[in-house]
Amino acid sequence: MKKKASLKTIAKNLGLSPGTVSRALNGKAKAYRISDETVDAIKKHAEEIGYSPNLIAKGLQASRTFTIGLMIPDIANPFFAIMAKNIEKAASKANFSIILVDAEEDTDKEKRQVQNMIGRKVDGIIAAPVGTAFDHFLEIEKQKIPLLFVDRYFTDSTIPYITSDNFQGSYDAIKLFLDNGHTKIALIKGDETAETVRERTKGYRQALEENGISVEEKWETGNEFSMENGYLSTKELLNLPNPPTAIFALNNLIGFGVLQAIKEMGLTIPADISLIIFDDEPFLSLLSPSITAVKQDSEKIGEIAVAFILEKIDNEGCELSPVIVPTEIILRESVKKI
Amino acid sequence: MKKKASLKTIAKNLGLSPGTVSRALNGKAKAYRISDETVDAIKKHAEEIGYSPNLIAKGLQASRTFTIGLMIPDIANPFFAIMAKNIEKAASKANFSIILVDAEEDTDKEKRQVQNMIGRKVDGIIAAPVGTAFDHFLEIEKQKIPLLFVDRYFTDSTIPYITSDNFQGSYDAIKLFLDNGHTKIALIKGDETAETVRERTKGYRQALEENGISVEEKWETGNEFSMENGYLSTKELLNLPNPPTAIFALNNLIGFGVLQAIKEMGLTIPADISLIIFDDEPFLSLLSPSITAVKQDSEKIGEIAVAFILEKIDNEGCELSPVIVPTEIILRESVKKI
DNA sequence: CTGAAAGCGCTAACAC
DNA sequence: GTGTTAGCGCTTTCAG
């Protein structure tokens, strides 16, 4: 009743060889024409002694671990949590397990964990990279481990990615403001070295330009995907001599900050200021008034990511091209008609 | 430049033996008095060919994988997401990796994944169990794998757990209502087979009884930790001939449902109805009015959990007793003074 | 129908 | 100072 419950144990107890037991337990009885009695006896005994195959040993010899590394900058962010949920779901359906890393928005931790993943011989890696450094990711490619970016990505590498239609989502949001008569529209951005931020910013600018509205420099502000940035930027914007009538928050955290600032200043949405947030959250519908948002389909991003990575694991040669997942405007009550 | 980058490769290329290379790379050069030149040469070459030790092989031979299984019923629930974040953080600090399972509130998946964890020879398992079935967890103990429950737990097993002070948190919330003059206080519960729900319910009842208020049967309702339950129960409660003046929602999801129902019915908090939610969420402070909540310290639960499981991994014999983590009332604006 | 043996990559015990 | 060997638990030829 010790830690002993290996193939060998079963073999010895039954007077068989490990090979036979292995074959019987892996449904290869037919192929090797092992007698039904033997198979039954083996299965029965395995059950009895609580045998559970050692996936580590299996992995060692197959050089396949049925494991996918998942690197997320912040699992407490609902956007990533929902994505992670769908990734785990799809992966486990294919009998793969997820090794989760929360990089804590820290490139150093990310680097260390990339090494860790490589050492653990994961079969593939799905990562939402933290920052703009990606040398460590090239190492993954060098090791021939399938790699895929989600959400965040780099255009100056050939690593495939799956992301939202950041440009269009942003464009649509601004268009909504414009259609409601707004012309003084502010943007609170994240770190512009991120491609997603650049794309979203592009959408903002293009929508304005197409409608003959020149972009007021003061209204394009912010520098970080954080609540604090949203909060401070909002206060600044609304204290401007010529304040905007509408704010577009470039992600959920910034949006929270905006909401906090507005609440604190005693202003009301949309009477005093209109708001759209990039990233939908269930609770945005519970606010009074509810907040219009650009919803990223993180479920779908997660699903596609797993399908992709499995494809790449099976098919060493296969080249994948980036996938852009459409966003959707969730119309609520935070945009005032002027 | 193929998949070859093992100890053996290095050994061969350098005309050494795998043993020496292993020792050099694991800082045992001193102990074995390997010459500095050799060590340098080895390290240099390892770097060159992009060698990365195979943790799988290491694990096989050490029968230790530096891996902790984490089983969560729903990673998209912020309460669990935050806990998971802190668990990953603490684990990675100790050079352990997390294998994440989202049980999707499905006992069958949980069972399957328990087997999977066992097969993967994780060094320990931290689980927030889905339901009331726990036979499959006993299997883990039988395999001598350290096991620990967080949040949810079973009193009729000896498996240690770390959870919030569910009784006290609930008691405090009701006390707050009472202190504000409420006597008609409703409770919307989750599934009562869960120990956490029972404890929270106990806190509710005891606070009322101690204050000479008899518990109105109609006001104790609900049967599930879900938004829908919160929504439907609220509608029922508020349509009662003699409706309560205060609602206590027994978890965050129920709370969301309550908020939705109240919003839909055009009522306002706290003028028409007072509310406290068990589980704090950042956004509760952004609502107008902000919502008073019982905050569970999921950060601390996560941290303690990892410390515990590591202790148990190191110290096979060690017996751990349950830990109850205090809760905290976050006072906001959702309780009316009568 | 089943057994024996090699080997996945690594470490540790034992040599010299 | 370094090499050799055995073995972790499994699968997979190759032999019967």
XYZ file of N, CA, C and O in Angstrom, chain A residues 206-338:
532
model
N -8.938 58.243 -37.171
C -9.502 58.163 -38.513
C -10.981 58.538 -38.513
O -11.463 59.230 -39.409
N -11.713 58.064 -37.510
C -13.140 58.394 -37.440
C -13.327 59.906 -37.375
O -14.203 60.470 -38.028
N -12.485 60.551 -36.596
C -12.596 62.002 -36.482
C -12.253 62.680 -37.802
O -12.995 63.530 -38.299
N -11.136 62.270 -38.361
C -10.686 62.911 -39.597
C -11.701 62.746 -40.725
O -12.002 63.679 -41.451
N -12.217 61.555 -40.840
C -13.193 61.307 -41.903
C -14.396 62.223 -41.784
O -15.127 62.446 -42.737
N -14.611 62.702 -40.580
C -15.750 63.586 -40.387
C -15.319 65.038 -40.260
O -16.049 65.871 -39.725
N -14.120 65.276 -40.741
C -13.643 66.655 -40.811
C -13.402 67.302 -39.465
O -13.442 68.517 -39.333
N -13.196 66.476 -38.456
C -12.926 67.048 -37.142
C -11.445 66.922 -36.841
O -10.882 65.833 -36.906
N -10.826 68.038 -36.541
C -9.396 67.960 -36.270
C -9.195 67.475 -34.840
O -9.937 67.841 -33.921
N -8.199 66.650 -34.679
C -7.945 66.065 -33.364
C -7.277 67.084 -32.453
O -6.164 67.530 -32.723
N -7.970 67.412 -31.393
C -7.419 68.346 -30.412
C -6.359 67.609 -29.594
O -6.633 66.580 -28.982
N -5.164 68.163 -29.585
C -4.074 67.442 -28.942
C -4.330 67.170 -27.466
O -4.048 66.101 -26.958
N -4.894 68.140 -26.801
C -5.133 68.016 -25.362
C -6.110 66.893 -25.023
O -6.175 66.434 -23.889
N -6.921 66.531 -25.982
C -7.966 65.547 -25.715
C -7.501 64.114 -25.926
O -8.243 63.171 -25.704
N -6.294 63.992 -26.434
C -5.763 62.646 -26.602
C -4.718 62.464 -25.518
O -3.612 62.972 -25.614
N -5.067 61.742 -24.496
C -4.208 61.714 -23.315
C -4.072 60.295 -22.755
O -4.576 59.339 -23.322
N -3.370 60.182 -21.636
C -3.229 58.875 -20.985
C -2.018 58.112 -21.486
O -1.521 58.356 -22.579
N -1.535 57.182 -20.669
C -0.293 56.495 -21.004
C -0.193 55.098 -20.419
O 0.860 54.480 -20.447
N -1.289 54.582 -19.894
C -1.170 53.305 -19.206
C -2.534 52.647 -19.086
O -3.533 53.331 -18.873
N -2.555 51.321 -19.192
C -3.791 50.582 -18.940
C -3.972 50.434 -17.431
O -3.694 49.383 -16.867
N -4.423 51.463 -16.779
C -4.601 51.365 -15.329
C -5.736 52.263 -14.877
O -6.084 53.250 -15.522
N -6.274 51.900 -13.745
C -7.367 52.669 -13.176
C -6.892 54.081 -12.842
O -7.586 55.058 -13.088
N -5.703 54.150 -12.293
C -5.167 55.440 -11.886
C -5.064 56.402 -13.072
O -5.428 57.576 -12.986
N -4.566 55.872 -14.171
C -4.445 56.690 -15.370
C -5.815 57.209 -15.806
O -5.972 58.383 -16.142
N -6.806 56.337 -15.769
C -8.151 56.758 -16.145
C -8.661 57.862 -15.234
O -9.269 58.842 -15.676
N -8.375 57.670 -13.974
C -8.846 58.615 -12.962
C -8.208 59.991 -13.140
O -8.889 61.006 -13.268
N -6.898 60.006 -13.180
C -6.180 61.279 -13.288
C -6.470 61.980 -14.612
O -6.700 63.190 -14.652
N -6.470 61.204 -15.681
C -6.700 61.799 -16.996
C -8.080 62.446 -17.064
O -8.260 63.517 -17.647
N -9.046 61.775 -16.475
C -10.403 62.321 -16.499
C -10.459 63.655 -15.762
O -11.058 64.624 -16.246
N -9.848 63.679 -14.603
C -9.854 64.928 -13.829
C -9.224 66.063 -14.631
O -9.747 67.178 -14.677
N -8.122 65.750 -15.259
C -7.461 66.758 -16.087
C -8.364 67.231 -17.220
O -8.554 68.421 -17.447
N -8.902 66.266 -17.925
C -9.734 66.579 -19.087
C -10.895 67.485 -18.704
O -11.193 68.475 -19.377
N -11.547 67.117 -17.596
C -12.760 67.849 -17.256
C -12.471 69.198 -16.611
O -13.367 70.030 -16.467
N -11.230 69.403 -16.262
C -10.857 70.707 -15.722
C -10.255 71.622 -16.786
O -9.847 72.744 -16.492
N -10.216 71.120 -17.987
C -9.709 71.935 -19.094
C -10.644 73.126 -19.321
O -11.843 73.035 -19.073
N -10.090 74.249 -19.805
C -10.953 75.403 -20.113
C -12.018 75.022 -21.139
O -13.155 75.459 -21.050
N -11.617 74.189 -22.063
C -12.559 73.747 -23.089
C -12.693 72.232 -23.013
O -12.088 71.505 -23.792
N -13.464 71.717 -22.071
C -13.493 70.273 -21.825
C -14.279 69.532 -22.910
O -15.150 70.112 -23.554
N -13.948 68.259 -23.091
C -14.677 67.439 -24.049
C -16.074 67.118 -23.529
O -16.339 67.237 -22.335
N -16.933 66.697 -24.426
C -18.278 66.275 -23.999
C -18.374 64.762 -23.929
O -19.363 64.221 -23.460
N -17.336 64.117 -24.440
C -17.376 62.652 -24.466
C -15.983 62.091 -24.215
O -14.985 62.672 -24.628
N -15.953 60.960 -23.528
C -14.673 60.300 -23.264
C -14.721 58.869 -23.772
O -15.708 58.156 -23.579
N -13.643 58.473 -24.417
C -13.502 57.085 -24.844
C -12.342 56.484 -24.054
O -11.195 56.911 -24.193
N -12.648 55.508 -23.202
C -11.619 54.883 -22.365
C -11.103 53.642 -23.083
O -11.883 52.765 -23.443
N -9.799 53.558 -23.239
C -9.253 52.556 -24.134
C -9.129 51.140 -23.556
O -8.720 50.227 -24.260
N -9.410 50.968 -22.289
C -9.647 49.603 -21.787
C -10.443 49.633 -20.492
O -10.787 50.713 -20.000
N -10.726 48.443 -19.973
C -11.627 48.385 -18.817
C -11.063 49.089 -17.580
O -11.772 49.823 -16.897
N -9.766 48.921 -17.321
C -9.192 49.538 -16.133
C -9.267 51.051 -16.212
O -9.642 51.730 -15.254
N -8.907 51.580 -17.369
C -9.018 53.024 -17.567
C -10.463 53.451 -17.331
O -10.741 54.441 -16.655
N -11.373 52.651 -17.856
C -12.794 52.944 -17.691
C -13.205 53.043 -16.227
O -13.953 53.946 -15.834
N -12.695 52.123 -15.420
C -13.015 52.176 -13.991
C -12.561 53.500 -13.401
O -13.270 54.126 -12.601
N -11.375 53.895 -13.784
C -10.828 55.148 -13.276
C -11.682 56.333 -13.682
O -11.925 57.248 -12.885
N -12.150 56.294 -14.920
C -13.009 57.375 -15.404
C -14.274 57.439 -14.553
O -14.684 58.509 -14.086
N -14.862 56.289 -14.338
C -16.098 56.242 -13.560
C -15.887 56.797 -12.158
O -16.701 57.558 -11.636
N -14.758 56.422 -11.586
C -14.474 56.880 -10.227
C -14.331 58.401 -10.199
O -14.896 59.072 -9.330
N -13.587 58.918 -11.159
C -13.369 60.366 -11.199
C -14.693 61.106 -11.374
O -14.971 62.087 -10.679
N -15.494 60.605 -12.292
C -16.773 61.266 -12.564
C -17.656 61.249 -11.325
O -18.286 62.244 -10.966
N -17.664 60.092 -10.669
C -18.477 59.977 -9.459
C -17.997 60.977 -8.407
O -18.786 61.695 -7.798
N -16.697 61.010 -8.256
C -16.119 61.873 -7.238
C -16.376 63.351 -7.510
O -16.520 64.153 -6.596
N -16.403 63.704 -8.788
C -16.593 65.109 -9.141
C -18.070 65.488 -9.094
O -18.440 66.634 -9.382
N -18.886 64.518 -8.771
C -20.316 64.807 -8.654
C -20.990 65.047 -9.994
O -22.066 65.640 -10.059
N -20.368 64.573 -11.053
C -20.979 64.738 -12.371
C -21.852 63.525 -12.682
O -21.717 62.476 -12.056
N -22.740 63.686 -13.627
C -23.550 62.535 -14.007
C -23.381 62.226 -15.491
O -23.196 63.102 -16.319
N -23.436 60.932 -15.732
C -23.392 60.405 -17.093
C -24.821 60.158 -17.522
O -25.595 59.601 -16.744
N -25.243 60.498 -18.708
C -24.491 61.202 -19.746
C -24.752 62.701 -19.762
O -24.261 63.364 -20.661
N -25.510 63.190 -18.796
C -25.877 64.605 -18.825
C -24.639 65.501 -18.930
O -24.540 66.359 -19.803
N -23.686 65.262 -18.035
C -22.495 66.107 -18.028
C -21.410 65.612 -18.974
O -20.670 66.391 -19.558
N -21.324 64.313 -19.083
C -20.250 63.756 -19.898
C -20.676 62.383 -20.424
O -21.272 61.593 -19.703
N -20.401 62.147 -21.685
C -20.724 60.839 -22.262
C -19.501 59.938 -22.193
O -18.371 60.417 -22.150
N -19.745 58.631 -22.183
C -18.633 57.697 -21.996
C -18.835 56.395 -22.764
O -19.935 55.840 -22.800
N -17.773 55.945 -23.390
C -17.750 54.589 -23.936
C -16.449 53.943 -23.471
O -15.403 54.590 -23.421
N -16.545 52.680 -23.101
C -15.363 51.952 -22.637
C -15.027 50.827 -23.613
O -15.917 50.108 -24.058
N -13.749 50.711 -23.933
C -13.297 49.574 -24.734
C -13.109 48.417 -23.761
O -12.270 48.494 -22.846
N -13.849 47.347 -23.936
C -13.940 46.180 -23.037
C -15.285 46.228 -22.351
O -15.597 47.199 -21.661
N -16.031 45.180 -22.532
C -17.307 45.100 -21.839
C -17.122 44.333 -20.532
O -16.253 43.468 -20.434
N -17.908 44.687 -19.551
C -17.903 43.962 -18.277
C -19.361 43.778 -17.900
O -20.163 44.694 -18.098
N -19.688 42.649 -17.320
C -21.089 42.418 -16.961
C -21.662 43.571 -16.145
O -22.787 43.996 -16.355
N -20.861 44.109 -15.251
C -21.426 45.079 -14.329
C -21.718 46.425 -14.978
O -22.431 47.248 -14.412
N -21.184 46.653 -16.172
C -21.453 47.934 -16.823
C -22.942 48.102 -17.083
O -23.445 49.214 -17.177
N -23.651 46.991 -17.173
C -25.091 47.080 -17.400
C -25.838 47.352 -16.099
O -27.009 47.684 -16.109
N -25.156 47.203 -14.983
C -25.813 47.404 -13.689
C -25.690 48.833 -13.193
O -26.357 49.239 -12.249
N -24.806 49.575 -13.808
C -24.639 50.962 -13.401
C -25.839 51.780 -13.855
O -26.549 51.417 -14.793
N -26.083 52.880 -13.163
C -27.152 53.785 -13.570
C -26.546 55.129 -13.892
O -26.065 55.797 -12.986
N -26.546 55.494 -15.121
C -27.024 54.723 -16.262
C -26.008 53.656 -16.635
O -24.844 53.741 -16.246
N -26.454 52.700 -17.386
C -25.533 51.661 -17.848
C -24.578 52.248 -18.880
O -24.887 53.256 -19.517
N -23.429 51.610 -19.011
C -22.362 52.187 -19.834
C -22.197 51.451 -21.165
O -22.044 50.232 -21.196
N -22.209 52.208 -22.219
C -21.970 51.652 -23.549
C -20.517 51.180 -23.666
O -19.613 51.833 -23.155
N -20.327 50.048 -24.314
C -18.981 49.484 -24.347
C -18.672 48.815 -25.683
O -19.575 48.450 -26.432
N -17.383 48.676 -25.950
C -16.931 47.893 -27.093
C -16.555 46.518 -26.553
O -15.620 46.386 -25.775
N -17.312 45.519 -26.939
C -17.079 44.186 -26.382
C -16.092 43.400 -27.227
O -16.266 43.221 -28.421
N -15.033 42.937 -26.580
C -14.115 42.024 -27.248
C -14.609 40.609 -27.009
O -15.034 40.279 -25.913
N -14.513 39.782 -28.004
C -15.034 38.429 -27.873
C -13.948 37.517 -27.291
O -13.356 36.701 -27.989
N -13.720 37.647 -26.002
C -12.603 36.909 -25.411
C -12.877 35.410 -25.386
O -11.947 34.607 -25.401
N -14.139 35.049 -25.357
C -14.461 33.624 -25.457
C -13.914 33.075 -26.768
O -13.197 32.080 -26.795
N -14.276 33.757 -27.822
C -13.873 33.269 -29.131
C -12.360 33.317 -29.302
O -11.751 32.399 -29.845
N -11.748 34.375 -28.819
C -10.292 34.466 -28.919
C -9.658 33.252 -28.246
O -8.756 32.613 -28.795
N -10.169 32.909 -27.074
C -9.645 31.754 -26.358
C -9.823 30.460 -27.135
O -8.888 29.667 -27.276
N -11.014 30.289 -27.649
C -11.298 29.068 -28.405
C -10.390 28.932 -29.619
O -9.792 27.887 -29.851
N -10.341 29.990 -30.384
C -9.518 29.949 -31.590
C -8.069 29.684 -31.232
O -7.374 28.915 -31.884
N -7.635 30.308 -30.156
C -6.240 30.150 -29.749
C -5.906 28.683 -29.525
O -4.887 28.181 -30.009
N -6.775 27.988 -28.823
C -6.512 26.576 -28.552
C -6.545 25.770 -29.854
O -5.664 24.947 -30.111
N -7.542 26.031 -30.664
C -7.640 25.304 -31.927
C -6.351 25.493 -32.733
O -5.793 24.543 -33.279
N -5.887 26.731 -32.765
C -4.667 27.077 -33.484
C -3.464 26.319 -32.949
O -2.697 25.733 -33.695
N -3.315 26.381 -31.661
C -2.106 25.821 -31.074
C -2.116 24.306 -31.225
O -1.078 23.688 -31.484
N -3.286 23.712 -31.114
C -3.367 22.264 -31.290
C -3.010 21.902 -32.729
O -2.303 20.933 -32.991
N -3.506 22.695 -33.629
C -3.188 22.507 -35.041
C -1.678 22.544 -35.250
O -1.102 21.694 -35.917
N -1.073 23.515 -34.642
C 0.362 23.692 -34.818
C 1.149 22.576 -34.136
O 2.243 22.220 -34.569
N 0.605 22.058 -33.054
C 1.277 20.963 -32.363
C 1.237 19.706 -33.227
O 2.221 18.976 -33.350
N 0.091 19.482 -33.827
C -0.069 18.282 -34.644
C 0.707 18.371 -35.945
O 1.151 17.374 -36.484
N 0.811 19.591 -36.407
C 1.233 19.816 -37.770
C 2.442 20.712 -37.790
O 2.349 21.910 -38.029
N 3.568 20.122 -37.527
C 4.739 20.940 -37.278
C 4.925 22.046 -38.310
O 5.228 23.179 -37.983
N 4.707 21.674 -39.561
C 5.022 22.623 -40.614
C 4.053 23.780 -40.751
O 4.396 24.813 -41.299
N 2.853 23.598 -40.246
C 1.792 24.524 -40.618
C 2.066 25.966 -40.217
O 2.461 26.264 -39.099
N 1.852 26.841 -41.151
C 2.027 28.260 -40.901
C 0.666 28.887 -40.656
O -0.277 28.654 -41.409
N 0.548 29.651 -39.626
C -0.732 30.263 -39.328
C -0.631 31.762 -39.514
O 0.385 32.370 -39.205
N -1.687 32.331 -40.011
C -1.666 33.781 -40.148
C -2.551 34.383 -39.066
O -3.429 33.716 -38.522
N -2.302 35.623 -38.738
C -3.040 36.290 -37.670
C -4.547 36.220 -37.879
O -5.021 36.181 -39.022
N -5.279 36.209 -36.790
C -6.731 36.235 -36.865
C -7.229 37.477 -36.148
O -6.792 37.772 -35.033
N -8.101 38.189 -36.808
C -8.693 39.370 -36.193
C -10.143 39.061 -35.870
O -10.938 38.759 -36.760
N -10.481 39.125 -34.624
C -11.843 38.803 -34.195
C -12.659 40.092 -34.076
O -12.216 41.049 -33.436
N -13.830 40.126 -34.688
C -14.636 41.345 -34.659
C -15.045 41.746 -33.241
O -15.210 40.893 -32.375
N -15.203 43.020 -33.041
C -15.726 43.517 -31.764
C -17.180 43.908 -31.974
O -17.672 43.928 -33.104
N -17.825 44.236 -30.881
C -19.235 44.567 -30.977
C -19.535 45.724 -30.038
O -19.072 45.742 -28.900
N -20.298 46.685 -30.539
C -20.705 47.782 -29.658
C -21.913 47.331 -28.846
O -22.901 46.865 -29.404
N -21.798 47.427 -27.530
C -22.940 47.112 -26.682
C -23.595 48.428 -26.308
O -23.099 49.179 -25.457
N -24.707 48.701 -26.956
C -25.382 49.984 -26.780
C -26.064 50.062 -25.430
O -26.914 49.243 -25.107
N -25.698 51.075 -24.652
C -26.407 51.269 -23.387
C -26.758 52.742 -23.246
O -27.108 53.375 -24.249
N -26.636 53.281 -22.066
C -27.239 54.600 -21.868
C -26.244 55.722 -21.597
O -26.628 56.772 -21.113
N -24.986 55.504 -21.906
C -24.008 56.494 -21.463
C -23.611 57.518 -22.527
O -22.688 58.287 -22.331
N -24.313 57.492 -23.652
C -24.012 58.477 -24.690
C -25.211 59.397 -24.882
O -26.301 58.950 -25.245
N -24.978 60.661 -24.638
C -26.058 61.649 -24.730
C -26.211 62.113 -26.175
O -25.228 62.284 -26.891
N -27.445 62.309 -26.564
C -27.710 62.863 -27.892
C -27.657 64.382 -27.761
O -28.372 64.976 -26.951
N -26.796 64.986 -28.541
C -26.721 66.450 -28.470
C -27.542 67.081 -29.576
O -27.349 66.788 -30.740
